[in-house]
Amino acid sequence: MTRLRLTSLTLLAVTCLCLGCTPKLPDPAASIEPEGRFTSSGEVALDEQWWTLFNDPVLNRLVEQGHSENLTIKSAWDRLDQAGAVARQAGSSLLPSLDANAAFTSTRTKTSGITSDSDLYSLGLAAGYELDLWGRVRGANKAADLELLATGEDLKSALLTVTAEVATTWLQLVEQYGQKRIINEQIAINGKTLELVELQFRTGKVGIADLLQQRQLVERNRGELTRVEVTISLLEHALAILLGKEPGEAGELEPASFHKLPPLPETGLKIELLERRPDIRAAWYAVRSANQRTRSAIADRFPKVTLGARASTSSTNSSGLFDDWATSLSASLLGPIIDGGNRRAEVDRRRAITSEALNRYRLTVLEAITEVEDALVRELRQADYLASLEAQLELATAATERIRDRYTKGSENYQRVLDSILSEQSLQRSILTARRQLYEYRIALYRSLAGGWQPQRPAPTVNTKTKTDNLSRVQ
């Protein structure tokens, strides 16, 4: 016992000496704090479930299916489970370990022709615990917890991305449905005009060139219709993939039209974006995790103090196994002396990783602010562009009516009629495309401002006996 006390006092003295040399590594402070407001803002608070603001029941249904069936989102949930398991593994190092062993040995010996048998039963317990004096284990545990938080934010980012992709793909389908409707209307109108030109050709009022040009216009519409139908099929296939289904299994998608654009949301302060956007929060957790890994690497350069305890018993028969016990206590100090600079190099590497994560965080913030500003500029200017196209269409429609009337009276050539029809019909289709782009810019604005919501876990792809809800750990 005297020798054990002397050993313990020696370890304690060495520990106190090293503890005074423990480095202090402060948490990285936020290196970027944007000031002011965004250039434009609405007065309506942003709804986190922003897709419902379009008042489109089909879109709402598609988004719900995407949240539950999209394979990218399911993979993000799996990554969250992995991060949760890693965090639990790291946390287990903070607790003592206890192992048990049991053995049975049967021995047969033969000496001078005499055979003898002997049995031996043994049972033992071994406990171990590392005194985390310099925070090596705590640093690794905190880093794993922060990585779990970052993975949870990545899950929310995946939900936002898939939601935006579903909404964008659906709006593209709405546009193509509208394009198909417009082209069919144009085919009908141009067909009636073709009948008029054919009648005038048979009576000798127009030449063959006018007839051929009008036939070419009708055929052009049919070619455009084929192209639009192909685009619709491709978009339906893309939407099916987003819903976790094979092409053709997305269900019946009835042709729809654009609903009224919701009011512009309130953008708020730029600095509020840092707390709201999940990708920014994930990047900041990554900085803090990298910093904790650096702490752990620095602590690894100092000695490790480990405590141990053992208890064992043995007997030649099972009934006497618990009669006699042998116990032992131990304390050990293990410190690096020469490692060829390996630990110092690891500290340098971890510092560089932290710096890289901090720069990546700064870039994420700058890109997020830029995304909001870009979406605002694009939407405001697109609204002006759409208004200009609608005004042009009114003028083109009036001009076509007058030119066609003059042509029927014989005071205008057919080329002007054809040019006017082409201009009017092109504007009709351009307006539909411009309106879809306007809605896409609004989706981009919602996506850049949204902060995510409390997601509901979809049904697991692989059934497991136990399932840990790691999402509650990242809130």
Short mmCIF file of C-alpha atoms in Angstrom, two decimals:
data_model
loop_
_atom_site.label_atom_id
_atom_site.label_comp_id
_atom_site.label_asym_id
_atom_site.label_seq_id
_atom_site.Cartn_x
_atom_site.Cartn_y
_atom_site.Cartn_z
CA MET A 1 0.00 0.00 0.00
CA THR A 2 2.90 2.37 0.75
CA ARG A 3 4.33 1.74 -2.71
CA LEU A 4 0.90 2.38 -4.28
CA ARG A 5 0.54 5.68 -2.41
CA LEU A 6 4.02 6.76 -3.55
CA THR A 7 3.17 5.94 -7.15
CA SER A 8 -0.09 7.85 -6.95
CA LEU A 9 1.61 10.92 -5.47
CA THR A 10 4.22 10.83 -8.24
CA LEU A 11 1.53 10.68 -10.91
CA LEU A 12 -0.34 13.52 -9.25
CA ALA A 13 2.76 15.72 -9.18
CA VAL A 14 3.50 15.07 -12.85
CA THR A 15 -0.13 15.73 -13.70
CA CYS A 16 -0.18 19.09 -11.94
CA LEU A 17 3.07 20.09 -13.64
CA CYS A 18 1.70 19.24 -17.09
CA LEU A 19 -1.66 20.78 -16.34
CA GLY A 20 0.01 24.13 -15.84
CA CYS A 21 1.41 23.86 -19.35
CA THR A 22 -1.94 23.05 -20.95
CA PRO A 23 -2.54 25.43 -23.88
CA LYS A 24 -5.69 27.51 -24.11
CA LEU A 25 -7.28 27.53 -27.55
CA PRO A 26 -10.23 29.93 -27.73
CA ASP A 27 -13.29 29.21 -29.80
CA PRO A 28 -13.17 30.93 -33.20
CA ALA A 29 -15.24 34.09 -33.13
CA ALA A 30 -17.65 34.90 -35.93
CA SER A 31 -15.41 36.59 -38.47
CA ILE A 32 -18.14 38.07 -40.61
CA GLU A 33 -21.16 40.05 -39.45
CA PRO A 34 -23.00 41.64 -42.39
CA GLU A 35 -24.71 44.91 -41.63
CA GLY A 36 -27.85 46.61 -42.86
CA ARG A 37 -30.85 45.38 -44.78
CA PHE A 38 -31.27 43.94 -48.22
CA THR A 39 -31.95 46.29 -51.10
CA SER A 40 -35.64 45.35 -51.32
CA SER A 41 -38.17 43.90 -48.96
CA GLY A 42 -41.85 43.09 -48.74
CA GLU A 43 -44.11 43.46 -45.74
CA VAL A 44 -45.33 39.86 -45.41
CA ALA A 45 -43.56 37.54 -42.97
CA LEU A 46 -41.93 34.58 -44.68
CA ASP A 47 -43.77 31.30 -44.17
CA GLU A 48 -41.28 28.46 -43.72
CA GLN A 49 -43.59 26.23 -45.77
CA TRP A 50 -43.42 28.77 -48.57
CA TRP A 51 -44.63 26.44 -51.34
CA THR A 52 -48.15 26.58 -49.87
CA LEU A 53 -48.28 30.31 -50.67
CA PHE A 54 -48.81 29.51 -54.37
CA ASN A 55 -52.25 28.05 -53.50
CA ASP A 56 -51.64 25.12 -55.84
CA PRO A 57 -52.99 21.84 -54.42
CA VAL A 58 -51.05 19.79 -56.98
CA LEU A 59 -47.79 21.46 -55.95
CA ASN A 60 -48.56 20.86 -52.28
CA ARG A 61 -49.15 17.17 -52.97
CA LEU A 62 -45.95 16.83 -54.98
CA VAL A 63 -43.87 18.52 -52.30
CA GLU A 64 -45.28 16.24 -49.61
CA GLN A 65 -44.43 13.21 -51.75
CA GLY A 66 -40.94 14.55 -52.30
CA HIS A 67 -40.37 14.96 -48.57
CA SER A 68 -41.39 11.39 -47.85
CA GLU A 69 -40.09 9.53 -50.90
CA ASN A 70 -37.13 11.45 -52.33
CA LEU A 71 -34.02 9.28 -52.14
CA THR A 72 -31.66 12.21 -51.56
CA ILE A 73 -33.63 13.12 -48.44
CA LYS A 74 -33.68 9.51 -47.26
CA SER A 75 -29.90 9.39 -47.72
CA ALA A 76 -29.60 12.57 -45.63
CA TRP A 77 -31.55 10.88 -42.84
CA ASP A 78 -29.15 7.92 -43.06
CA ARG A 79 -26.18 10.29 -42.75
CA LEU A 80 -27.82 11.78 -39.67
CA ASP A 81 -28.05 8.29 -38.14
CA GLN A 82 -24.37 7.72 -38.92
CA ALA A 83 -23.38 11.01 -37.29
CA GLY A 84 -25.49 10.15 -34.25
CA ALA A 85 -23.75 6.79 -33.87
CA VAL A 86 -20.33 8.46 -34.14
CA ALA A 87 -21.32 10.99 -31.49
CA ARG A 88 -22.42 8.20 -29.14
CA GLN A 89 -19.15 6.37 -29.77
CA ALA A 90 -17.17 9.51 -28.92
CA GLY A 91 -19.23 10.06 -25.78
CA SER A 92 -18.58 6.53 -24.56
CA SER A 93 -14.89 7.38 -24.10
CA LEU A 94 -15.82 9.76 -21.29
CA LEU A 95 -17.13 6.87 -19.18
CA PRO A 96 -15.19 4.07 -17.47
CA SER A 97 -14.99 0.74 -19.24
CA LEU A 98 -15.77 -2.56 -17.59
CA ASP A 99 -14.97 -5.94 -19.12
CA ALA A 100 -15.71 -9.41 -17.83
CA ASN A 101 -14.02 -12.67 -18.71
CA ALA A 102 -14.81 -16.26 -17.82
CA ALA A 103 -12.84 -19.37 -18.70
CA PHE A 104 -12.84 -23.09 -18.15
CA THR A 105 -9.75 -25.23 -18.66
CA SER A 106 -9.62 -29.00 -18.55
CA THR A 107 -6.18 -30.68 -18.43
CA ARG A 108 -5.30 -34.33 -18.74
CA THR A 109 -1.79 -35.52 -17.88
CA LYS A 110 -0.21 -38.95 -18.10
CA THR A 111 2.83 -39.74 -15.99
CA SER A 112 4.37 -43.21 -15.61
CA GLY A 113 1.27 -44.72 -17.09
CA ILE A 114 -1.00 -42.93 -14.65
CA THR A 115 -3.60 -40.59 -16.15
CA SER A 116 -4.98 -37.69 -14.14
CA ASP A 117 -7.55 -35.01 -14.98
CA SER A 118 -7.81 -31.50 -13.54
CA ASP A 119 -10.28 -28.70 -14.14
CA LEU A 120 -9.88 -24.96 -13.57
CA TYR A 121 -12.68 -22.39 -13.45
CA SER A 122 -11.78 -18.69 -13.58
CA LEU A 123 -13.75 -15.44 -13.55
CA GLY A 124 -12.49 -11.86 -13.75
CA LEU A 125 -13.52 -8.21 -14.05
CA ALA A 126 -11.37 -5.43 -15.44
CA ALA A 127 -12.18 -1.70 -15.28
CA GLY A 128 -10.34 1.16 -16.91
CA TYR A 129 -10.70 4.92 -17.04
CA GLU A 130 -8.64 7.69 -18.61
CA LEU A 131 -8.33 10.91 -16.64
CA ASP A 132 -9.04 13.44 -19.40
CA LEU A 133 -6.96 16.15 -17.80
CA TRP A 134 -6.18 18.08 -20.98
CA GLY A 135 -9.45 17.64 -22.83
CA ARG A 136 -8.33 15.22 -25.52
CA VAL A 137 -11.37 12.97 -25.12
CA ARG A 138 -13.75 15.86 -24.40
CA GLY A 139 -12.54 17.65 -27.51
CA ALA A 140 -13.24 14.63 -29.69
CA ASN A 141 -16.66 14.20 -28.06
CA LYS A 142 -17.60 17.86 -28.58
CA ALA A 143 -16.38 17.68 -32.19
CA ALA A 144 -18.60 14.66 -32.86
CA ASP A 145 -21.60 16.41 -31.28
CA LEU A 146 -20.99 19.48 -33.45
CA GLU A 147 -20.66 17.30 -36.53
CA LEU A 148 -24.03 15.77 -35.62
CA LEU A 149 -25.52 19.27 -35.45
CA ALA A 150 -23.99 20.10 -38.84
CA THR A 151 -25.43 16.92 -40.34
CA GLY A 152 -28.86 17.88 -39.02
CA GLU A 153 -28.55 21.24 -40.77
CA ASP A 154 -27.44 19.46 -43.95
CA LEU A 155 -30.65 17.45 -43.77
CA LYS A 156 -32.69 20.66 -43.64
CA SER A 157 -30.70 22.05 -46.57
CA ALA A 158 -31.48 18.90 -48.54
CA LEU A 159 -35.18 19.33 -47.77
CA LEU A 160 -35.09 22.94 -48.97
CA THR A 161 -33.20 21.99 -52.13
CA VAL A 162 -35.54 19.13 -53.03
CA THR A 163 -38.58 21.33 -52.32
CA ALA A 164 -37.24 24.02 -54.65
CA GLU A 165 -36.45 21.44 -57.34
CA VAL A 166 -39.94 19.93 -57.14
CA ALA A 167 -41.56 23.36 -57.29
CA THR A 168 -39.36 24.51 -60.17
CA THR A 169 -39.96 21.33 -62.17
CA TRP A 170 -43.70 21.61 -61.63
CA LEU A 171 -43.72 25.24 -62.78
CA GLN A 172 -41.78 24.25 -65.88
CA LEU A 173 -44.44 21.64 -66.53
CA VAL A 174 -47.18 24.24 -66.03
CA GLU A 175 -45.45 26.42 -68.61
CA GLN A 176 -45.15 23.59 -71.10
CA TYR A 177 -48.80 22.66 -70.59
CA GLY A 178 -49.59 26.31 -71.37
CA GLN A 179 -47.30 26.27 -74.40
CA LYS A 180 -49.11 23.20 -75.71
CA ARG A 181 -52.47 24.91 -75.25
CA ILE A 182 -51.29 28.08 -77.01
CA ILE A 183 -49.80 26.15 -79.92
CA ASN A 184 -53.02 24.20 -80.40
CA GLU A 185 -54.93 27.48 -80.46
CA GLN A 186 -52.43 28.90 -82.95
CA ILE A 187 -52.77 25.81 -85.14
CA ALA A 188 -56.54 26.31 -85.18
CA ILE A 189 -56.25 30.03 -86.01
CA ASN A 190 -53.57 29.50 -88.64
CA GLY A 191 -55.62 26.66 -90.12
CA LYS A 192 -58.59 28.97 -90.61
CA THR A 193 -56.30 31.54 -92.20
CA LEU A 194 -54.95 28.80 -94.47
CA GLU A 195 -58.51 28.04 -95.62
CA LEU A 196 -58.97 31.72 -96.48
CA VAL A 197 -55.70 31.85 -98.42
CA GLU A 198 -56.60 28.65 -100.30
CA LEU A 199 -59.92 30.19 -101.30
CA GLN A 200 -58.21 33.36 -102.51
CA PHE A 201 -55.65 31.26 -104.40
CA ARG A 202 -58.37 29.30 -106.18
CA THR A 203 -60.05 32.57 -107.21
CA GLY A 204 -56.74 33.97 -108.42
CA LYS A 205 -56.52 36.78 -105.85
CA VAL A 206 -53.17 35.57 -104.38
CA GLY A 207 -50.19 33.70 -105.71
CA ILE A 208 -48.81 30.30 -104.83
CA ALA A 209 -46.14 31.88 -102.58
CA ASP A 210 -48.77 33.15 -100.11
CA LEU A 211 -50.35 29.71 -99.96
CA LEU A 212 -47.02 27.96 -99.39
CA GLN A 213 -46.00 30.40 -96.65
CA GLN A 214 -49.24 29.84 -94.75
CA ARG A 215 -48.90 26.08 -95.08
CA GLN A 216 -45.33 26.39 -93.80
CA LEU A 217 -46.60 28.35 -90.78
CA VAL A 218 -49.13 25.63 -89.91
CA GLU A 219 -46.47 22.94 -90.25
CA ARG A 220 -44.11 25.02 -88.10
CA ASN A 221 -46.73 25.03 -85.33
CA ARG A 222 -47.04 21.26 -85.57
CA GLY A 223 -43.27 20.89 -85.26
CA GLU A 224 -43.25 23.14 -82.19
CA LEU A 225 -46.06 21.08 -80.71
CA THR A 226 -43.97 17.92 -81.06
CA ARG A 227 -41.02 19.60 -79.36
CA VAL A 228 -43.20 20.77 -76.47
CA GLU A 229 -44.68 17.29 -76.01
CA VAL A 230 -41.16 15.85 -75.77
CA THR A 231 -40.24 18.48 -73.16
CA ILE A 232 -43.35 17.62 -71.15
CA SER A 233 -42.40 13.94 -71.11
CA LEU A 234 -38.84 14.73 -69.97
CA LEU A 235 -40.07 17.03 -67.21
CA GLU A 236 -42.53 14.40 -66.01
CA HIS A 237 -39.66 11.91 -65.86
CA ALA A 238 -37.53 14.38 -63.87
CA LEU A 239 -40.41 14.99 -61.48
CA ALA A 240 -40.86 11.26 -60.97
CA ILE A 241 -37.18 10.92 -59.97
CA LEU A 242 -37.60 13.75 -57.45
CA LEU A 243 -40.53 11.80 -55.98
CA GLY A 244 -38.44 8.63 -55.72
CA LYS A 245 -40.32 6.89 -58.51
CA GLU A 246 -39.58 5.49 -61.94
CA PRO A 247 -40.47 7.58 -65.00
CA GLY A 248 -44.17 7.33 -65.66
CA GLU A 249 -45.07 6.58 -62.05
CA ALA A 250 -45.56 10.15 -60.83
CA GLY A 251 -49.33 9.79 -61.13
CA GLU A 252 -51.79 11.81 -63.15
CA LEU A 253 -50.66 15.42 -63.58
CA GLU A 254 -53.52 17.48 -64.88
CA PRO A 255 -52.59 20.53 -66.98
CA ALA A 256 -52.70 23.61 -64.79
CA SER A 257 -52.12 27.34 -65.07
CA PHE A 258 -50.09 29.79 -63.03
CA HIS A 259 -51.75 30.97 -59.86
CA LYS A 260 -51.41 34.48 -58.54
CA LEU A 261 -47.89 35.35 -57.43
CA PRO A 262 -47.75 35.75 -53.62
CA PRO A 263 -46.73 39.12 -52.16
CA LEU A 264 -43.01 39.78 -51.78
CA PRO A 265 -41.78 38.43 -48.42
CA GLU A 266 -40.01 40.48 -45.80
CA THR A 267 -36.27 39.97 -46.21
CA GLY A 268 -35.19 41.44 -42.87
CA LEU A 269 -31.63 42.15 -41.76
CA LYS A 270 -28.67 40.51 -43.42
CA ILE A 271 -27.27 39.29 -40.12
CA GLU A 272 -30.54 37.43 -39.44
CA LEU A 273 -29.70 35.22 -42.40
CA LEU A 274 -26.81 33.72 -40.41
CA GLU A 275 -29.20 32.28 -37.84
CA ARG A 276 -31.91 31.31 -40.32
CA ARG A 277 -30.20 29.44 -43.15
CA PRO A 278 -29.27 25.82 -42.40
CA ASP A 279 -26.27 25.77 -44.73
CA ILE A 280 -24.74 28.72 -42.86
CA ARG A 281 -25.38 27.06 -39.51
CA ALA A 282 -23.87 23.82 -40.82
CA ALA A 283 -20.75 25.68 -41.97
CA TRP A 284 -20.39 27.33 -38.55
CA TYR A 285 -20.76 24.01 -36.74
CA ALA A 286 -18.03 22.67 -39.02
CA VAL A 287 -15.74 25.51 -37.89
CA ARG A 288 -16.38 24.79 -34.23
CA SER A 289 -15.94 21.05 -34.76
CA ALA A 290 -12.62 21.57 -36.52
CA ASN A 291 -11.52 23.79 -33.63
CA GLN A 292 -12.36 21.04 -31.14
CA ARG A 293 -10.38 18.55 -33.21
CA THR A 294 -7.43 20.95 -32.95
CA ARG A 295 -7.84 21.06 -29.17
CA SER A 296 -7.82 17.29 -29.06
CA ALA A 297 -4.69 17.11 -31.23
CA ILE A 298 -2.86 19.55 -28.94
CA ALA A 299 -3.91 17.58 -25.85
CA ASP A 300 -2.61 14.40 -27.47
CA ARG A 301 0.93 15.80 -27.10
CA PHE A 302 0.64 15.57 -23.30
CA PRO A 303 0.82 12.47 -21.10
CA LYS A 304 -2.20 10.21 -20.63
CA VAL A 305 -3.13 9.14 -17.11
CA THR A 306 -5.08 5.89 -16.89
CA LEU A 307 -6.59 4.23 -13.84
CA GLY A 308 -7.31 0.51 -13.73
CA ALA A 309 -8.83 -2.08 -11.43
CA ARG A 310 -8.99 -5.86 -11.68
CA ALA A 311 -10.73 -8.58 -9.71
CA SER A 312 -10.31 -12.29 -10.42
CA THR A 313 -11.08 -15.64 -8.91
CA SER A 314 -10.31 -19.24 -9.82
CA SER A 315 -11.13 -22.69 -8.49
CA THR A 316 -10.84 -26.30 -9.47
CA ASN A 317 -14.60 -26.67 -9.11
CA SER A 318 -17.50 -24.36 -9.84
CA SER A 319 -18.88 -24.44 -6.29
CA GLY A 320 -15.76 -22.83 -4.87
CA LEU A 321 -15.39 -20.21 -7.60
CA PHE A 322 -16.48 -17.29 -5.41
CA ASP A 323 -14.61 -18.28 -2.25
CA ASP A 324 -11.33 -16.50 -2.97
CA TRP A 325 -10.76 -13.23 -4.86
CA ALA A 326 -7.66 -11.35 -5.93
CA THR A 327 -7.96 -7.60 -6.57
CA SER A 328 -5.54 -5.02 -7.91
CA LEU A 329 -5.51 -1.26 -8.54
CA SER A 330 -3.23 0.43 -11.02
CA ALA A 331 -2.38 3.88 -12.31
CA SER A 332 -0.25 4.54 -15.36
CA LEU A 333 1.29 7.57 -17.01
CA LEU A 334 2.05 7.37 -20.72
CA GLY A 335 3.67 10.36 -22.38
CA PRO A 336 5.28 10.83 -25.79
CA ILE A 337 9.00 11.53 -25.87
CA ILE A 338 10.11 11.00 -29.45
CA ASP A 339 7.60 10.51 -32.27
CA GLY A 340 9.46 12.09 -35.16
CA GLY A 341 7.25 15.20 -35.07
CA ASN A 342 4.09 13.22 -35.81
CA ARG A 343 1.90 14.86 -33.15
CA ARG A 344 3.15 18.35 -33.92
CA ALA A 345 2.39 17.79 -37.60
CA GLU A 346 -1.12 16.65 -36.67
CA VAL A 347 -1.67 19.87 -34.73
CA ASP A 348 -0.54 21.90 -37.74
CA ARG A 349 -2.86 19.91 -39.98
CA ARG A 350 -5.80 20.46 -37.66
CA ARG A 351 -5.09 24.19 -37.50
CA ALA A 352 -5.10 24.33 -41.30
CA ILE A 353 -8.41 22.41 -41.40
CA THR A 354 -9.91 24.92 -38.97
CA SER A 355 -8.72 27.81 -41.10
CA GLU A 356 -10.16 26.18 -44.21
CA ALA A 357 -13.51 25.63 -42.47
CA LEU A 358 -13.56 29.27 -41.35
CA ASN A 359 -12.91 30.48 -44.89
CA ARG A 360 -15.60 28.15 -46.19
CA TYR A 361 -17.99 29.60 -43.61
CA ARG A 362 -17.20 33.14 -44.77
CA LEU A 363 -17.78 32.13 -48.37
CA THR A 364 -21.10 30.49 -47.48
CA VAL A 365 -22.29 33.70 -45.82
CA LEU A 366 -21.26 35.85 -48.77
CA GLU A 367 -22.89 33.48 -51.25
CA ALA A 368 -26.10 33.40 -49.20
CA ILE A 369 -26.34 37.20 -49.17
CA THR A 370 -25.61 37.29 -52.89
CA GLU A 371 -28.33 34.72 -53.59
CA VAL A 372 -30.91 36.90 -51.84
CA GLU A 373 -29.82 40.05 -53.65
CA ASP A 374 -29.69 38.28 -57.01
CA ALA A 375 -33.18 36.84 -56.54
CA LEU A 376 -34.55 40.27 -55.60
CA VAL A 377 -32.99 41.99 -58.61
CA ARG A 378 -34.10 39.28 -61.01
CA GLU A 379 -37.68 39.24 -59.77
CA LEU A 380 -38.13 43.02 -59.82
CA ARG A 381 -36.63 43.41 -63.29
CA GLN A 382 -38.48 40.34 -64.57
CA ALA A 383 -41.77 41.88 -63.48
CA ASP A 384 -40.94 44.96 -65.57
CA TYR A 385 -39.98 42.76 -68.50
CA LEU A 386 -43.22 40.80 -68.24
CA ALA A 387 -45.26 44.02 -68.19
CA SER A 388 -43.43 45.19 -71.33
CA LEU A 389 -44.18 41.89 -73.13
CA GLU A 390 -47.87 42.14 -72.24
CA ALA A 391 -47.99 45.70 -73.58
CA GLN A 392 -46.26 44.56 -76.77
CA LEU A 393 -48.81 41.77 -77.17
CA GLU A 394 -51.71 44.22 -76.98
CA LEU A 395 -50.12 46.34 -79.69
CA ALA A 396 -49.27 43.29 -81.84
CA THR A 397 -52.82 41.94 -81.57
CA ALA A 398 -54.30 45.27 -82.66
CA ALA A 399 -51.81 45.54 -85.50
CA THR A 400 -52.55 42.00 -86.73
CA GLU A 401 -56.29 42.68 -86.87
CA ARG A 402 -55.81 45.81 -88.96
CA ILE A 403 -53.19 44.27 -91.30
CA ARG A 404 -55.33 41.17 -91.85
CA ASP A 405 -58.34 43.40 -92.61
CA ARG A 406 -56.32 45.39 -95.15
CA TYR A 407 -55.07 42.13 -96.70
CA THR A 408 -58.60 40.78 -97.19
CA LYS A 409 -59.45 44.03 -98.99
CA GLY A 410 -56.44 43.64 -101.26
CA SER A 411 -54.57 46.72 -100.01
CA GLU A 412 -51.81 44.86 -98.15
CA ASN A 413 -49.37 42.12 -99.16
CA TYR A 414 -49.30 38.78 -97.38
CA GLN A 415 -45.73 39.15 -96.07
CA ARG A 416 -46.83 41.86 -93.65
CA VAL A 417 -49.69 39.65 -92.47
CA LEU A 418 -47.30 36.76 -91.91
CA ASP A 419 -44.78 38.92 -90.04
CA SER A 420 -47.50 40.32 -87.82
CA ILE A 421 -48.92 36.86 -87.03
CA LEU A 422 -45.47 35.51 -86.20
CA SER A 423 -44.77 38.46 -83.92
CA GLU A 424 -48.06 38.12 -82.08
CA GLN A 425 -47.81 34.38 -81.60
CA SER A 426 -44.18 34.59 -80.51
CA LEU A 427 -45.14 37.16 -77.88
CA GLN A 428 -47.88 34.88 -76.57
CA ARG A 429 -45.36 32.14 -75.92
CA SER A 430 -42.69 34.52 -74.62
CA ILE A 431 -45.11 35.89 -72.02
CA LEU A 432 -45.73 32.39 -70.70
CA THR A 433 -41.99 31.72 -70.45
CA ALA A 434 -41.39 35.08 -68.77
CA ARG A 435 -44.11 34.36 -66.21
CA ARG A 436 -42.54 31.00 -65.41
CA GLN A 437 -39.16 32.68 -64.95
CA LEU A 438 -40.74 35.23 -62.62
CA TYR A 439 -42.09 32.42 -60.46
CA GLU A 440 -38.72 30.66 -60.51
CA TYR A 441 -37.05 33.83 -59.25
CA ARG A 442 -39.58 33.93 -56.41
CA ILE A 443 -38.77 30.30 -55.58
CA ALA A 444 -35.07 31.22 -55.55
CA LEU A 445 -35.87 34.07 -53.14
CA TYR A 446 -37.84 31.75 -50.86
CA ARG A 447 -35.03 29.18 -51.03
CA SER A 448 -32.37 31.77 -50.15
CA LEU A 449 -34.35 33.20 -47.23
CA ALA A 450 -35.96 30.08 -45.78
CA GLY A 451 -34.59 28.56 -42.62
CA GLY A 452 -36.05 25.11 -42.84
CA TRP A 453 -38.68 23.51 -40.67
CA GLN A 454 -39.13 20.55 -38.36
CA PRO A 455 -38.92 17.61 -40.79
CA GLN A 456 -40.84 14.37 -40.37
CA ARG A 457 -38.83 11.23 -40.89
CA PRO A 458 -39.97 9.11 -43.87
CA ALA A 459 -40.39 5.37 -43.68
CA PRO A 460 -36.97 3.66 -43.48
CA THR A 461 -35.63 1.94 -46.56
CA VAL A 462 -34.20 -0.91 -44.44
CA ASN A 463 -36.09 -2.12 -41.40
CA THR A 464 -34.06 -2.15 -38.19
CA LYS A 465 -34.85 -3.49 -34.75
CA THR A 466 -33.90 -0.24 -33.04
CA LYS A 467 -34.03 3.28 -34.37
CA THR A 468 -32.64 6.31 -32.61
CA ASP A 469 -34.17 9.64 -33.42
CA ASN A 470 -31.03 11.72 -33.78
CA LEU A 471 -32.97 14.75 -34.95
CA SER A 472 -33.96 15.55 -31.38
CA ARG A 473 -30.27 15.80 -30.54
CA VAL A 474 -29.62 18.50 -33.11
CA GLN A 475 -32.40 20.87 -32.10
#
